[in-house]
């Protein structure tokens, strides 16, 4: 079968840009060497090498399993291929930090099995992209994950928070400037790359210990565990056209028929990007799909006039695009997707804003960042259900830990069955709910 057209000029441009950014990053890295390692409890001080043999990997995995808890991160290149290219895996127990080389031909199945093992705790920071390979390789979820970014939001800290800010706040250690643009697939890795990669996990065991103690004191352990478990749910790592439509930039402006077309185009784009081995948004940009959904082309001539649609893609996939549009246009009128954003009248907007402000106060009073619970859009949807007699129990704010944290209280407040008072004690906000 003929190899899909790769739209080579665009790929070459991205590669040249990446090469230049990589060189610039290493020039800066040479000027800004990381400082000496601090002598802190639970912070390993060794300088790791890149593990590239089966024996070394087996020995490391035995150590991590016996430790019962270890930190985990990964470095990958995601802008060039459909599946990000995994280049480095970083792990750290409280005794040692180590780096694994996925490009050395190692069988990584035992490592993914360890990430899926519920008897061993994995400590990550904003670990969604690090968890995805487990689902892809094993078709099973990661298990027993402690995400320090999530947990920080349950102990009176901001969510989301960067690792560098969290390490500075809890350990008084300033991390070196990260290598945002670098060739993680180069070999050998430079000393700067090895140090920065190691530092991404080196401090996580100590951070986890402090956050765990604060979590116990706050009494939010079950809530944080539930949210970290939700991070491991396999469905969010599998292609779902309904979910992906909501992630397309600009999709909120589309009417129901346009959303039906967009859904079909998202399915087509994912298939085409997979065949071309390109990230979907690099294969065809979001704005092109939205434009086609808003003003659907019905023949090749109209398709050729679509701004931003790469000509090689139009040439090879033109008929498939038109077929996707036709399927969207033929979607039954009584089963069209609902718009994500419903235009609020002035009274609805005021009431939704008031409910959101109340929810923020309730969260702050419990030491929980409101962003962990949800956003203003969630509150607008919740208000519409409350005021319109809809199925409130099905809403996200009434699911799992969110219901006792905020959902039940908001219902009582709107019904006039409760009131809240706010205070500020010992430098921390607090709230009290009074039943009426």
Short mmCIF file of C-alpha atoms in Angstrom, two decimals:
data_model
loop_
_atom_site.label_atom_id
_atom_site.label_comp_id
_atom_site.label_asym_id
_atom_site.label_seq_id
_atom_site.Cartn_x
_atom_site.Cartn_y
_atom_site.Cartn_z
CA UNK A 1 0.00 0.00 0.00
CA UNK A 2 1.28 3.49 -0.84
CA UNK A 3 2.71 5.41 2.08
CA UNK A 4 0.44 8.32 3.11
CA UNK A 5 1.64 11.76 2.09
CA UNK A 6 3.39 13.37 5.04
CA UNK A 7 3.01 17.01 4.01
CA UNK A 8 6.83 17.11 4.11
CA UNK A 9 7.48 20.90 3.86
CA UNK A 10 5.55 21.51 7.07
CA UNK A 11 7.28 18.62 8.83
CA UNK A 12 10.71 19.89 7.70
CA UNK A 13 9.91 23.38 9.00
CA UNK A 14 8.91 21.97 12.41
CA UNK A 15 12.11 19.92 12.53
CA UNK A 16 14.29 22.95 11.71
CA UNK A 17 12.48 25.01 14.35
CA UNK A 18 12.96 22.24 16.90
CA UNK A 19 16.67 21.91 16.06
CA UNK A 20 17.22 25.63 16.57
CA UNK A 21 15.26 25.66 19.84
CA UNK A 22 17.29 22.67 21.00
CA UNK A 23 20.60 24.43 20.26
CA UNK A 24 19.43 27.61 21.98
CA UNK A 25 18.29 25.64 25.01
CA UNK A 26 21.69 23.98 25.35
CA UNK A 27 23.50 27.28 24.97
CA UNK A 28 21.43 28.61 27.86
CA UNK A 29 21.91 25.39 29.81
CA UNK A 30 25.68 25.73 29.55
CA UNK A 31 25.44 29.21 31.04
CA UNK A 32 22.96 28.26 33.80
CA UNK A 33 24.30 25.11 35.44
CA UNK A 34 22.13 23.66 38.20
CA UNK A 35 23.41 24.26 41.70
CA UNK A 36 24.63 21.67 44.22
CA UNK A 37 22.14 19.12 45.47
CA UNK A 38 20.64 19.86 48.90
CA UNK A 39 21.01 17.43 51.77
CA UNK A 40 17.36 16.83 52.63
CA UNK A 41 15.45 13.82 53.97
CA UNK A 42 13.94 11.59 51.25
CA UNK A 43 15.88 13.42 48.50
CA UNK A 44 18.36 11.07 46.73
CA UNK A 45 21.65 12.77 45.87
CA UNK A 46 23.14 10.38 43.31
CA UNK A 47 23.90 11.36 39.71
CA UNK A 48 22.04 8.83 37.56
CA UNK A 49 23.20 7.17 34.41
CA UNK A 50 20.91 6.11 31.59
CA UNK A 51 19.85 2.48 32.08
CA UNK A 52 19.98 0.64 28.76
CA UNK A 53 20.35 -3.07 29.62
CA UNK A 54 17.82 -5.73 30.57
CA UNK A 55 19.72 -6.69 33.72
CA UNK A 56 19.99 -3.13 35.01
CA UNK A 57 16.31 -2.54 34.35
CA UNK A 58 15.30 -5.69 36.22
CA UNK A 59 17.45 -4.69 39.19
CA UNK A 60 15.94 -1.21 39.24
CA UNK A 61 12.36 -2.50 39.05
CA UNK A 62 13.05 -4.85 41.96
CA UNK A 63 14.29 -1.89 44.01
CA UNK A 64 11.25 0.23 43.14
CA UNK A 65 8.85 -2.58 44.01
CA UNK A 66 10.54 -3.18 47.34
CA UNK A 67 10.46 0.55 48.10
CA UNK A 68 6.66 0.47 47.97
CA UNK A 69 6.51 4.00 46.57
CA UNK A 70 8.46 5.81 43.88
CA UNK A 71 8.27 8.93 41.74
CA UNK A 72 7.77 8.71 38.00
CA UNK A 73 8.00 11.09 35.05
CA UNK A 74 8.81 10.87 31.35
CA UNK A 75 10.28 12.95 28.56
CA UNK A 76 8.89 12.58 25.08
CA UNK A 77 8.64 14.34 21.75
CA UNK A 78 5.01 14.89 20.85
CA UNK A 79 4.97 17.39 18.03
CA UNK A 80 6.15 15.13 15.20
CA UNK A 81 4.27 11.82 15.42
CA UNK A 82 0.75 10.59 16.13
CA UNK A 83 1.92 8.70 19.22
CA UNK A 84 4.47 10.77 21.17
CA UNK A 85 7.98 9.36 21.01
CA UNK A 86 9.00 8.26 24.50
CA UNK A 87 12.65 9.18 25.04
CA UNK A 88 13.44 9.05 28.77
CA UNK A 89 11.72 7.57 31.83
CA UNK A 90 12.68 9.06 35.19
CA UNK A 91 12.10 7.29 38.50
CA UNK A 92 13.13 8.05 42.07
CA UNK A 93 12.74 6.33 45.41
CA UNK A 94 13.87 8.02 48.60
CA UNK A 95 17.22 6.21 48.13
CA UNK A 96 18.08 6.72 44.48
CA UNK A 97 17.10 8.44 41.26
CA UNK A 98 17.46 6.58 37.96
CA UNK A 99 16.80 7.14 34.26
CA UNK A 100 15.62 4.49 31.80
CA UNK A 101 16.37 4.61 28.06
CA UNK A 102 13.26 3.61 26.05
CA UNK A 103 15.28 3.98 22.84
CA UNK A 104 17.71 1.18 23.77
CA UNK A 105 15.39 -1.60 22.61
CA UNK A 106 14.39 -2.59 26.14
CA UNK A 107 11.21 -4.53 26.82
CA UNK A 108 9.31 -2.00 28.92
CA UNK A 109 6.32 -4.26 29.62
CA UNK A 110 7.58 -5.03 33.17
CA UNK A 111 7.77 -1.30 33.87
CA UNK A 112 4.22 -0.67 32.64
CA UNK A 113 3.09 -3.62 34.77
CA UNK A 114 4.64 -1.90 37.78
CA UNK A 115 2.79 1.33 37.01
CA UNK A 116 -0.44 -0.72 36.90
CA UNK A 117 0.36 -2.56 40.16
CA UNK A 118 -2.02 -1.38 42.92
CA UNK A 119 0.37 -2.53 45.67
CA UNK A 120 3.04 0.03 44.76
CA UNK A 121 2.45 3.78 44.97
CA UNK A 122 3.49 5.96 42.04
CA UNK A 123 4.11 9.66 42.72
CA UNK A 124 3.66 11.95 39.69
CA UNK A 125 3.17 15.64 39.07
CA UNK A 126 0.52 16.52 36.47
CA UNK A 127 0.87 12.92 35.39
CA UNK A 128 -1.80 12.52 32.73
CA UNK A 129 0.62 12.20 29.80
CA UNK A 130 2.86 9.87 31.80
CA UNK A 131 -0.07 7.53 32.55
CA UNK A 132 -1.37 7.27 28.97
CA UNK A 133 1.23 4.70 27.76
CA UNK A 134 0.08 2.23 30.43
CA UNK A 135 -3.41 2.12 28.90
CA UNK A 136 -2.02 1.95 25.37
CA UNK A 137 0.42 -0.88 26.09
CA UNK A 138 -1.55 -2.95 28.62
CA UNK A 139 -5.15 -1.91 27.97
CA UNK A 140 -5.38 -1.53 31.75
CA UNK A 141 -5.29 1.52 34.01
CA UNK A 142 -2.43 2.79 36.09
CA UNK A 143 -3.09 2.21 39.78
CA UNK A 144 -2.28 3.74 43.17
CA UNK A 145 -1.18 7.10 41.79
CA UNK A 146 -0.47 10.10 44.01
CA UNK A 147 -0.46 13.23 41.84
CA UNK A 148 1.21 16.05 43.75
CA UNK A 149 -0.43 18.73 41.60
CA UNK A 150 -3.89 17.35 42.38
CA UNK A 151 -3.19 16.80 46.07
CA UNK A 152 -1.85 20.36 46.48
CA UNK A 153 -5.33 21.58 45.54
CA UNK A 154 -6.79 19.73 48.56
CA UNK A 155 -4.44 21.21 51.17
CA UNK A 156 -4.92 24.94 50.76
CA UNK A 157 -2.59 25.44 47.80
CA UNK A 158 -3.22 26.64 44.27
CA UNK A 159 -4.32 24.26 41.54
CA UNK A 160 -2.76 23.84 39.08
CA UNK A 161 0.74 24.57 40.40
CA UNK A 162 4.04 23.93 38.67
CA UNK A 163 6.55 21.47 40.09
CA UNK A 164 9.18 24.19 40.50
CA UNK A 165 6.84 26.36 42.58
CA UNK A 166 5.75 23.39 44.68
CA UNK A 167 9.36 22.33 45.38
CA UNK A 168 10.30 25.89 46.26
CA UNK A 169 7.32 26.27 48.60
CA UNK A 170 7.68 22.94 50.42
CA UNK A 171 11.44 22.27 50.32
CA UNK A 172 12.90 25.75 49.77
CA UNK A 173 14.80 24.40 46.75
CA UNK A 174 14.96 26.31 43.50
CA UNK A 175 15.00 23.98 40.52
CA UNK A 176 17.22 24.84 37.57
CA UNK A 177 15.74 26.18 34.39
CA UNK A 178 14.09 23.30 32.55
CA UNK A 179 15.00 22.25 29.03
CA UNK A 180 11.67 23.00 27.41
CA UNK A 181 13.12 22.66 23.92
CA UNK A 182 15.59 19.83 23.66
CA UNK A 183 16.34 16.69 21.68
CA UNK A 184 15.47 14.07 24.27
CA UNK A 185 16.04 11.49 21.54
CA UNK A 186 19.70 12.42 21.07
CA UNK A 187 22.32 10.01 22.37
CA UNK A 188 24.38 10.46 24.37
CA UNK A 189 22.36 12.83 26.53
CA UNK A 190 24.28 15.78 27.85
CA UNK A 191 25.09 16.27 31.53
CA UNK A 192 22.52 19.09 31.62
CA UNK A 193 19.81 16.83 30.20
CA UNK A 194 20.58 14.07 32.68
CA UNK A 195 20.52 16.50 35.62
CA UNK A 196 17.29 18.20 34.62
CA UNK A 197 15.56 14.92 33.86
CA UNK A 198 16.59 13.54 37.26
CA UNK A 199 15.47 16.67 39.10
CA UNK A 200 11.95 16.24 37.71
CA UNK A 201 11.53 13.25 40.06
CA UNK A 202 14.29 13.67 42.64
CA UNK A 203 12.22 15.84 44.99
CA UNK A 204 8.85 14.14 44.55
CA UNK A 205 9.23 11.59 47.41
CA UNK A 206 9.90 14.45 49.85
CA UNK A 207 7.08 16.55 48.39
CA UNK A 208 4.73 13.58 48.65
CA UNK A 209 5.61 13.12 52.34
CA UNK A 210 4.82 16.73 53.23
CA UNK A 211 1.63 16.83 51.18
CA UNK A 212 0.50 13.51 52.66
CA UNK A 213 0.84 14.87 56.18
CA UNK A 214 -1.06 18.03 55.29
CA UNK A 215 -3.72 15.94 53.56
CA UNK A 216 -4.23 13.87 56.71
CA UNK A 217 -4.51 17.02 58.81
CA UNK A 218 -7.07 18.51 56.41
CA UNK A 219 -9.16 15.32 56.44
CA UNK A 220 -9.39 15.27 52.65
CA UNK A 221 -7.55 12.02 52.02
CA UNK A 222 -10.52 10.18 50.52
CA UNK A 223 -11.31 13.09 48.22
CA UNK A 224 -7.74 13.31 46.92
CA UNK A 225 -7.51 9.55 46.41
CA UNK A 226 -10.74 9.59 44.41
CA UNK A 227 -9.49 12.41 42.18
CA UNK A 228 -6.13 10.71 41.63
CA UNK A 229 -7.96 7.47 40.81
CA UNK A 230 -10.05 9.36 38.26
CA UNK A 231 -6.80 10.41 36.58
CA UNK A 232 -6.17 6.72 35.87
CA UNK A 233 -9.51 5.98 34.19
CA UNK A 234 -8.68 4.32 30.83
CA UNK A 235 -11.54 5.90 28.88
CA UNK A 236 -9.95 9.34 28.99
CA UNK A 237 -6.90 7.98 27.16
CA UNK A 238 -8.83 6.33 24.33
CA UNK A 239 -10.11 8.15 21.30
CA UNK A 240 -13.68 9.30 21.94
CA UNK A 241 -15.18 11.57 19.26
CA UNK A 242 -17.68 13.13 21.67
CA UNK A 243 -14.91 14.09 24.07
CA UNK A 244 -12.58 15.23 21.31
CA UNK A 245 -15.24 17.53 19.83
CA UNK A 246 -15.33 19.45 23.11
CA UNK A 247 -11.55 19.86 22.94
CA UNK A 248 -11.58 21.42 19.47
CA UNK A 249 -10.83 25.11 19.84
CA UNK A 250 -13.81 27.13 18.66
CA UNK A 251 -16.33 24.29 18.88
CA UNK A 252 -18.34 26.19 21.49
CA UNK A 253 -19.51 28.64 18.83
CA UNK A 254 -21.16 25.98 16.66
CA UNK A 255 -24.87 25.25 16.38
CA UNK A 256 -26.12 21.64 16.81
CA UNK A 257 -25.87 20.75 13.10
CA UNK A 258 -22.35 22.17 13.01
CA UNK A 259 -21.41 20.05 16.02
CA UNK A 260 -22.71 16.94 14.24
CA UNK A 261 -20.50 17.76 11.25
CA UNK A 262 -17.53 18.49 13.50
CA UNK A 263 -17.89 15.12 15.19
CA UNK A 264 -17.62 13.34 11.83
CA UNK A 265 -14.64 15.50 10.82
CA UNK A 266 -12.88 14.75 14.11
CA UNK A 267 -13.27 11.02 13.44
CA UNK A 268 -11.91 11.46 9.90
CA UNK A 269 -8.97 13.60 11.14
CA UNK A 270 -7.93 11.06 13.74
CA UNK A 271 -7.87 8.27 11.16
CA UNK A 272 -5.94 10.40 8.66
CA UNK A 273 -3.44 11.60 11.25
CA UNK A 274 -2.82 8.06 12.43
CA UNK A 275 -2.10 6.91 8.86
CA UNK A 276 0.18 9.89 8.24
CA UNK A 277 1.83 9.44 11.67
CA UNK A 278 1.24 13.07 12.60
CA UNK A 279 -0.41 14.69 15.61
CA UNK A 280 -4.04 15.39 14.64
CA UNK A 281 -3.71 19.17 15.09
CA UNK A 282 -0.58 19.19 12.94
CA UNK A 283 -2.34 17.14 10.27
CA UNK A 284 -5.29 19.58 10.07
CA UNK A 285 -5.74 22.53 12.41
CA UNK A 286 -8.77 22.92 14.66
CA UNK A 287 -9.86 26.14 13.00
CA UNK A 288 -10.10 24.39 9.62
CA UNK A 289 -12.48 21.79 11.06
CA UNK A 290 -14.57 24.50 12.71
CA UNK A 291 -14.75 26.50 9.46
CA UNK A 292 -15.84 23.38 7.55
CA UNK A 293 -18.48 22.68 10.21
CA UNK A 294 -19.82 26.21 10.08
CA UNK A 295 -19.75 26.47 6.26
CA UNK A 296 -19.73 22.88 4.97
CA UNK A 297 -18.22 22.30 1.55
CA UNK A 298 -20.29 20.02 -0.66
CA UNK A 299 -17.91 19.48 -3.57
CA UNK A 300 -14.18 19.37 -4.29
CA UNK A 301 -14.19 22.84 -5.85
CA UNK A 302 -15.51 24.38 -2.61
CA UNK A 303 -13.06 22.31 -0.59
CA UNK A 304 -10.15 23.75 -2.53
CA UNK A 305 -11.18 27.20 -1.40
CA UNK A 306 -10.98 26.34 2.31
CA UNK A 307 -8.28 28.47 3.88
CA UNK A 308 -5.70 26.55 5.91
CA UNK A 309 -6.51 23.09 4.56
CA UNK A 310 -3.16 21.67 3.37
CA UNK A 311 -3.28 20.95 -0.33
CA UNK A 312 -1.71 17.47 0.01
CA UNK A 313 -4.41 16.59 2.55
CA UNK A 314 -7.16 17.96 0.31
CA UNK A 315 -5.74 16.04 -2.67
CA UNK A 316 -5.49 12.70 -0.86
CA UNK A 317 -8.47 12.97 1.51
CA UNK A 318 -10.86 15.32 -0.28
CA UNK A 319 -13.60 12.77 -0.88
CA UNK A 320 -13.29 11.41 2.68
CA UNK A 321 -13.74 14.96 4.02
CA UNK A 322 -16.83 15.48 1.88
CA UNK A 323 -18.22 12.11 3.03
CA UNK A 324 -17.70 13.11 6.67
CA UNK A 325 -19.49 16.40 6.09
CA UNK A 326 -22.37 14.59 4.39
CA UNK A 327 -22.74 12.23 7.34
CA UNK A 328 -22.91 15.18 9.68
CA UNK A 329 -25.51 16.95 7.55
CA UNK A 330 -27.61 13.76 7.47
CA UNK A 331 -27.61 13.41 11.28
CA UNK A 332 -31.21 13.07 12.57
CA UNK A 333 -32.64 16.38 13.76
CA UNK A 334 -34.01 14.86 16.95
CA UNK A 335 -30.59 13.49 17.98
CA UNK A 336 -28.30 16.45 17.35
CA UNK A 337 -25.60 17.32 19.90
CA UNK A 338 -26.47 20.08 22.35
CA UNK A 339 -24.41 23.29 22.17
CA UNK A 340 -21.71 23.46 24.81
CA UNK A 341 -22.35 27.10 25.60
CA UNK A 342 -25.89 28.31 26.08
CA UNK A 343 -26.39 32.06 25.84
CA UNK A 344 -27.39 33.36 29.25
CA UNK A 345 -29.78 36.25 29.75
CA UNK A 346 -28.66 38.95 32.24
CA UNK A 347 -30.55 37.42 35.18
CA UNK A 348 -29.24 33.90 34.50
CA UNK A 349 -25.71 35.20 34.21
CA UNK A 350 -25.95 37.10 37.49
CA UNK A 351 -27.36 34.10 39.36
CA UNK A 352 -24.79 31.71 37.90
CA UNK A 353 -22.01 34.14 38.85
CA UNK A 354 -23.44 34.40 42.36
CA UNK A 355 -23.57 30.61 42.69
CA UNK A 356 -19.99 30.36 41.41
CA UNK A 357 -18.82 32.96 43.94
CA UNK A 358 -20.57 31.01 46.69
CA UNK A 359 -18.97 27.77 45.53
CA UNK A 360 -15.54 29.40 45.53
CA UNK A 361 -16.09 30.60 49.11
CA UNK A 362 -17.21 27.12 50.19
CA UNK A 363 -14.13 25.55 48.61
CA UNK A 364 -11.73 28.09 50.08
CA UNK A 365 -13.29 27.57 53.49
CA UNK A 366 -12.41 23.87 53.25
CA UNK A 367 -8.88 24.46 51.97
CA UNK A 368 -9.75 23.16 48.51
CA UNK A 369 -8.89 25.13 45.39
CA UNK A 370 -12.14 25.72 43.45
CA UNK A 371 -10.44 24.74 40.19
CA UNK A 372 -10.14 21.14 41.46
CA UNK A 373 -13.92 21.01 41.89
CA UNK A 374 -14.86 22.56 38.57
CA UNK A 375 -15.22 25.84 36.73
CA UNK A 376 -17.67 28.60 36.07
CA UNK A 377 -19.20 26.67 33.17
CA UNK A 378 -19.95 23.74 35.50
CA UNK A 379 -21.69 26.17 37.83
CA UNK A 380 -23.77 27.69 35.03
CA UNK A 381 -24.97 24.23 34.02
CA UNK A 382 -25.72 23.39 37.66
CA UNK A 383 -27.74 26.58 38.08
CA UNK A 384 -29.81 25.84 34.97
CA UNK A 385 -30.67 22.41 36.35
CA UNK A 386 -31.52 23.80 39.79
CA UNK A 387 -33.67 26.63 38.48
CA UNK A 388 -35.31 24.58 35.74
CA UNK A 389 -36.13 21.44 37.70
CA UNK A 390 -33.65 19.29 35.76
CA UNK A 391 -31.87 16.10 36.82
CA UNK A 392 -29.40 17.61 39.29
CA UNK A 393 -28.16 14.22 40.51
CA UNK A 394 -26.62 13.49 37.11
CA UNK A 395 -24.44 16.62 37.19
CA UNK A 396 -20.70 16.40 37.79
CA UNK A 397 -20.95 18.40 41.02
CA UNK A 398 -23.18 15.67 42.46
CA UNK A 399 -20.81 12.82 41.59
CA UNK A 400 -18.31 11.22 43.95
CA UNK A 401 -16.49 13.42 46.46
CA UNK A 402 -17.81 16.63 44.90
CA UNK A 403 -21.29 15.97 46.27
CA UNK A 404 -20.37 16.11 49.99
CA UNK A 405 -17.73 18.75 49.33
CA UNK A 406 -20.01 21.23 47.62
CA UNK A 407 -23.01 19.85 45.68
CA UNK A 408 -25.40 19.07 48.56
CA UNK A 409 -24.63 22.38 50.26
CA UNK A 410 -25.30 24.41 47.13
CA UNK A 411 -28.69 22.72 46.71
CA UNK A 412 -29.63 23.58 50.31
CA UNK A 413 -28.45 27.16 49.90
CA UNK A 414 -30.50 27.74 46.75
CA UNK A 415 -33.53 26.12 48.41
CA UNK A 416 -33.17 28.44 51.43
CA UNK A 417 -32.50 25.49 53.73
CA UNK A 418 -29.03 26.58 54.80
CA UNK A 419 -26.75 29.58 55.08
CA UNK A 420 -23.00 30.00 55.25
CA UNK A 421 -20.66 32.22 57.22
CA UNK A 422 -17.05 33.00 56.34
CA UNK A 423 -14.13 33.83 58.59
CA UNK A 424 -10.38 34.16 58.47
CA UNK A 425 -8.46 32.49 61.30
CA UNK A 426 -4.70 32.11 61.71
CA UNK A 427 -4.13 33.38 58.20
CA UNK A 428 -6.47 30.84 56.60
CA UNK A 429 -10.04 31.20 55.28
CA UNK A 430 -12.83 29.16 56.83
CA UNK A 431 -16.54 28.60 56.25
CA UNK A 432 -19.42 27.30 58.30
CA UNK A 433 -22.71 25.92 56.96
CA UNK A 434 -25.81 26.52 59.09
CA UNK A 435 -28.95 24.44 58.59
CA UNK A 436 -32.23 26.38 58.71
#
